[in-house]
Amino acid sequence: MAVLKVIEVLANSDKSWEDATKKAVKHASKSLKNIRSVYVQDQSASVKDGEVSDFRVNLKITFEVE
């Protein structure tokens, strides 16, 4: 049996939602071990001067507790 925990993480990128997701997982993996999955709960973007300037994701990261 495994004990899993879920945390919520917000991340952003000036490139894409995918890049924001990858940055969030990379940063979370510095302090969390055994990350099992990522669920993208919400996506949004900022607009500046008529163009998308920032991509944001709200993630749920699931990891195994040792």
mmCIF file with all atom_site columns, C-alpha atoms in Angstrom:
data_model
loop_
_atom_site.group_PDB
_atom_site.id
_atom_site.type_symbol
_atom_site.label_atom_id
_atom_site.label_alt_id
_atom_site.label_comp_id
_atom_site.label_asym_id
_atom_site.label_entity_id
_atom_site.label_seq_id
_atom_site.pdbx_PDB_ins_code
_atom_site.Cartn_x
_atom_site.Cartn_y
_atom_site.Cartn_z
_atom_site.occupancy
_atom_site.B_iso_or_equiv
_atom_site.pdbx_formal_charge
_atom_site.auth_seq_id
_atom_site.auth_comp_id
_atom_site.auth_asym_id
_atom_site.auth_atom_id
_atom_site.pdbx_PDB_model_num
ATOM 1  C CA . MET A 1 1  ? 0.000  0.000  0.000   1.00 0.00 ? 1  MET A CA 1
ATOM 2  C CA . ALA A 1 2  ? 1.177  3.540  -0.762  1.00 0.00 ? 2  ALA A CA 1
ATOM 3  C CA . VAL A 1 3  ? 0.222  6.818  0.838   1.00 0.00 ? 3  VAL A CA 1
ATOM 4  C CA . LEU A 1 4  ? -0.211 9.607  -1.703  1.00 0.00 ? 4  LEU A CA 1
ATOM 5  C CA . LYS A 1 5  ? -0.491 13.329 -1.144  1.00 0.00 ? 5  LYS A CA 1
ATOM 6  C CA . VAL A 1 6  ? -1.786 16.025 -3.489  1.00 0.00 ? 6  VAL A CA 1
ATOM 7  C CA . ILE A 1 7  ? -0.613 19.632 -3.470  1.00 0.00 ? 7  ILE A CA 1
ATOM 8  C CA . GLU A 1 8  ? -1.730 22.567 -5.576  1.00 0.00 ? 8  GLU A CA 1
ATOM 9  C CA . VAL A 1 9  ? 0.882  24.562 -7.490  1.00 0.00 ? 9  VAL A CA 1
ATOM 10 C CA . LEU A 1 10 ? 0.633  27.701 -9.619  1.00 0.00 ? 10 LEU A CA 1
ATOM 11 C CA . ALA A 1 11 ? 3.180  28.323 -12.372 1.00 0.00 ? 11 ALA A CA 1
ATOM 12 C CA . ASN A 1 12 ? 3.673  30.587 -15.344 1.00 0.00 ? 12 ASN A CA 1
ATOM 13 C CA . SER A 1 13 ? 5.701  30.842 -18.527 1.00 0.00 ? 13 SER A CA 1
ATOM 14 C CA . ASP A 1 14 ? 6.091  33.320 -21.351 1.00 0.00 ? 14 ASP A CA 1
ATOM 15 C CA . LYS A 1 15 ? 6.249  30.413 -23.840 1.00 0.00 ? 15 LYS A CA 1
ATOM 16 C CA . SER A 1 16 ? 3.298  28.033 -23.338 1.00 0.00 ? 16 SER A CA 1
ATOM 17 C CA . TRP A 1 17 ? 1.055  26.192 -20.879 1.00 0.00 ? 17 TRP A CA 1
ATOM 18 C CA . GLU A 1 18 ? 3.167  23.090 -21.487 1.00 0.00 ? 18 GLU A CA 1
ATOM 19 C CA . ASP A 1 19 ? 6.324  24.978 -20.539 1.00 0.00 ? 19 ASP A CA 1
ATOM 20 C CA . ALA A 1 20 ? 4.638  26.327 -17.387 1.00 0.00 ? 20 ALA A CA 1
ATOM 21 C CA . THR A 1 21 ? 3.673  22.758 -16.436 1.00 0.00 ? 21 THR A CA 1
ATOM 22 C CA . LYS A 1 22 ? 7.214  21.485 -16.983 1.00 0.00 ? 22 LYS A CA 1
ATOM 23 C CA . LYS A 1 23 ? 8.659  24.345 -14.916 1.00 0.00 ? 23 LYS A CA 1
ATOM 24 C CA . ALA A 1 24 ? 6.259  23.570 -12.052 1.00 0.00 ? 24 ALA A CA 1
ATOM 25 C CA . VAL A 1 25 ? 7.199  19.878 -11.994 1.00 0.00 ? 25 VAL A CA 1
ATOM 26 C CA . LYS A 1 26 ? 10.920 20.653 -12.215 1.00 0.00 ? 26 LYS A CA 1
ATOM 27 C CA . HIS A 1 27 ? 10.696 23.120 -9.324  1.00 0.00 ? 27 HIS A CA 1
ATOM 28 C CA . ALA A 1 28 ? 8.498  20.818 -7.203  1.00 0.00 ? 28 ALA A CA 1
ATOM 29 C CA . SER A 1 29 ? 10.851 17.870 -7.759  1.00 0.00 ? 29 SER A CA 1
ATOM 30 C CA . LYS A 1 30 ? 13.598 19.789 -5.941  1.00 0.00 ? 30 LYS A CA 1
ATOM 31 C CA . SER A 1 31 ? 11.743 19.316 -2.656  1.00 0.00 ? 31 SER A CA 1
ATOM 32 C CA . LEU A 1 32 ? 9.332  16.441 -3.414  1.00 0.00 ? 32 LEU A CA 1
ATOM 33 C CA . LYS A 1 33 ? 10.288 12.862 -4.171  1.00 0.00 ? 33 LYS A CA 1
ATOM 34 C CA . ASN A 1 34 ? 8.241  10.210 -5.951  1.00 0.00 ? 34 ASN A CA 1
ATOM 35 C CA . ILE A 1 35 ? 6.030  12.512 -8.015  1.00 0.00 ? 35 ILE A CA 1
ATOM 36 C CA . ARG A 1 36 ? 3.460  10.250 -9.635  1.00 0.00 ? 36 ARG A CA 1
ATOM 37 C CA . SER A 1 37 ? 1.253  12.532 -11.718 1.00 0.00 ? 37 SER A CA 1
ATOM 38 C CA . VAL A 1 38 ? 0.229  16.065 -12.588 1.00 0.00 ? 38 VAL A CA 1
ATOM 39 C CA . TYR A 1 39 ? -3.337 17.186 -13.204 1.00 0.00 ? 39 TYR A CA 1
ATOM 40 C CA . VAL A 1 40 ? -3.782 20.521 -14.968 1.00 0.00 ? 40 VAL A CA 1
ATOM 41 C CA . GLN A 1 41 ? -6.766 21.965 -13.170 1.00 0.00 ? 41 GLN A CA 1
ATOM 42 C CA . ASP A 1 42 ? -6.920 25.368 -14.846 1.00 0.00 ? 42 ASP A CA 1
ATOM 43 C CA . GLN A 1 43 ? -5.215 27.382 -17.564 1.00 0.00 ? 43 GLN A CA 1
ATOM 44 C CA . SER A 1 44 ? -5.208 31.120 -18.153 1.00 0.00 ? 44 SER A CA 1
ATOM 45 C CA . ALA A 1 45 ? -3.220 33.718 -20.028 1.00 0.00 ? 45 ALA A CA 1
ATOM 46 C CA . SER A 1 46 ? -2.371 37.393 -19.658 1.00 0.00 ? 46 SER A CA 1
ATOM 47 C CA . VAL A 1 47 ? -2.735 39.732 -22.606 1.00 0.00 ? 47 VAL A CA 1
ATOM 48 C CA . LYS A 1 48 ? -0.622 42.824 -23.184 1.00 0.00 ? 48 LYS A CA 1
ATOM 49 C CA . ASP A 1 49 ? -0.909 45.115 -26.198 1.00 0.00 ? 49 ASP A CA 1
ATOM 50 C CA . GLY A 1 50 ? -3.241 42.683 -27.961 1.00 0.00 ? 50 GLY A CA 1
ATOM 51 C CA . GLU A 1 51 ? -0.945 39.660 -27.598 1.00 0.00 ? 51 GLU A CA 1
ATOM 52 C CA . VAL A 1 52 ? -0.618 36.826 -25.095 1.00 0.00 ? 52 VAL A CA 1
ATOM 53 C CA . SER A 1 53 ? 2.255  37.711 -22.796 1.00 0.00 ? 53 SER A CA 1
ATOM 54 C CA . ASP A 1 54 ? 2.070  35.054 -20.084 1.00 0.00 ? 54 ASP A CA 1
ATOM 55 C CA . PHE A 1 55 ? 0.651  31.528 -19.770 1.00 0.00 ? 55 PHE A CA 1
ATOM 56 C CA . ARG A 1 56 ? -0.506 30.348 -16.334 1.00 0.00 ? 56 ARG A CA 1
ATOM 57 C CA . VAL A 1 57 ? -1.412 26.896 -15.039 1.00 0.00 ? 57 VAL A CA 1
ATOM 58 C CA . ASN A 1 58 ? -2.950 25.704 -11.808 1.00 0.00 ? 58 ASN A CA 1
ATOM 59 C CA . LEU A 1 59 ? -1.747 22.134 -11.185 1.00 0.00 ? 59 LEU A CA 1
ATOM 60 C CA . LYS A 1 60 ? -2.387 19.358 -8.742  1.00 0.00 ? 60 LYS A CA 1
ATOM 61 C CA . ILE A 1 61 ? 0.765  17.312 -8.174  1.00 0.00 ? 61 ILE A CA 1
ATOM 62 C CA . THR A 1 62 ? 0.415  13.840 -6.678  1.00 0.00 ? 62 THR A CA 1
ATOM 63 C CA . PHE A 1 63 ? 3.386  12.265 -4.931  1.00 0.00 ? 63 PHE A CA 1
ATOM 64 C CA . GLU A 1 64 ? 4.055  9.250  -2.725  1.00 0.00 ? 64 GLU A CA 1
ATOM 65 C CA . VAL A 1 65 ? 4.791  9.894  0.942   1.00 0.00 ? 65 VAL A CA 1
ATOM 66 C CA . GLU A 1 66 ? 7.657  7.786  2.266   1.00 0.00 ? 66 GLU A CA 1
#
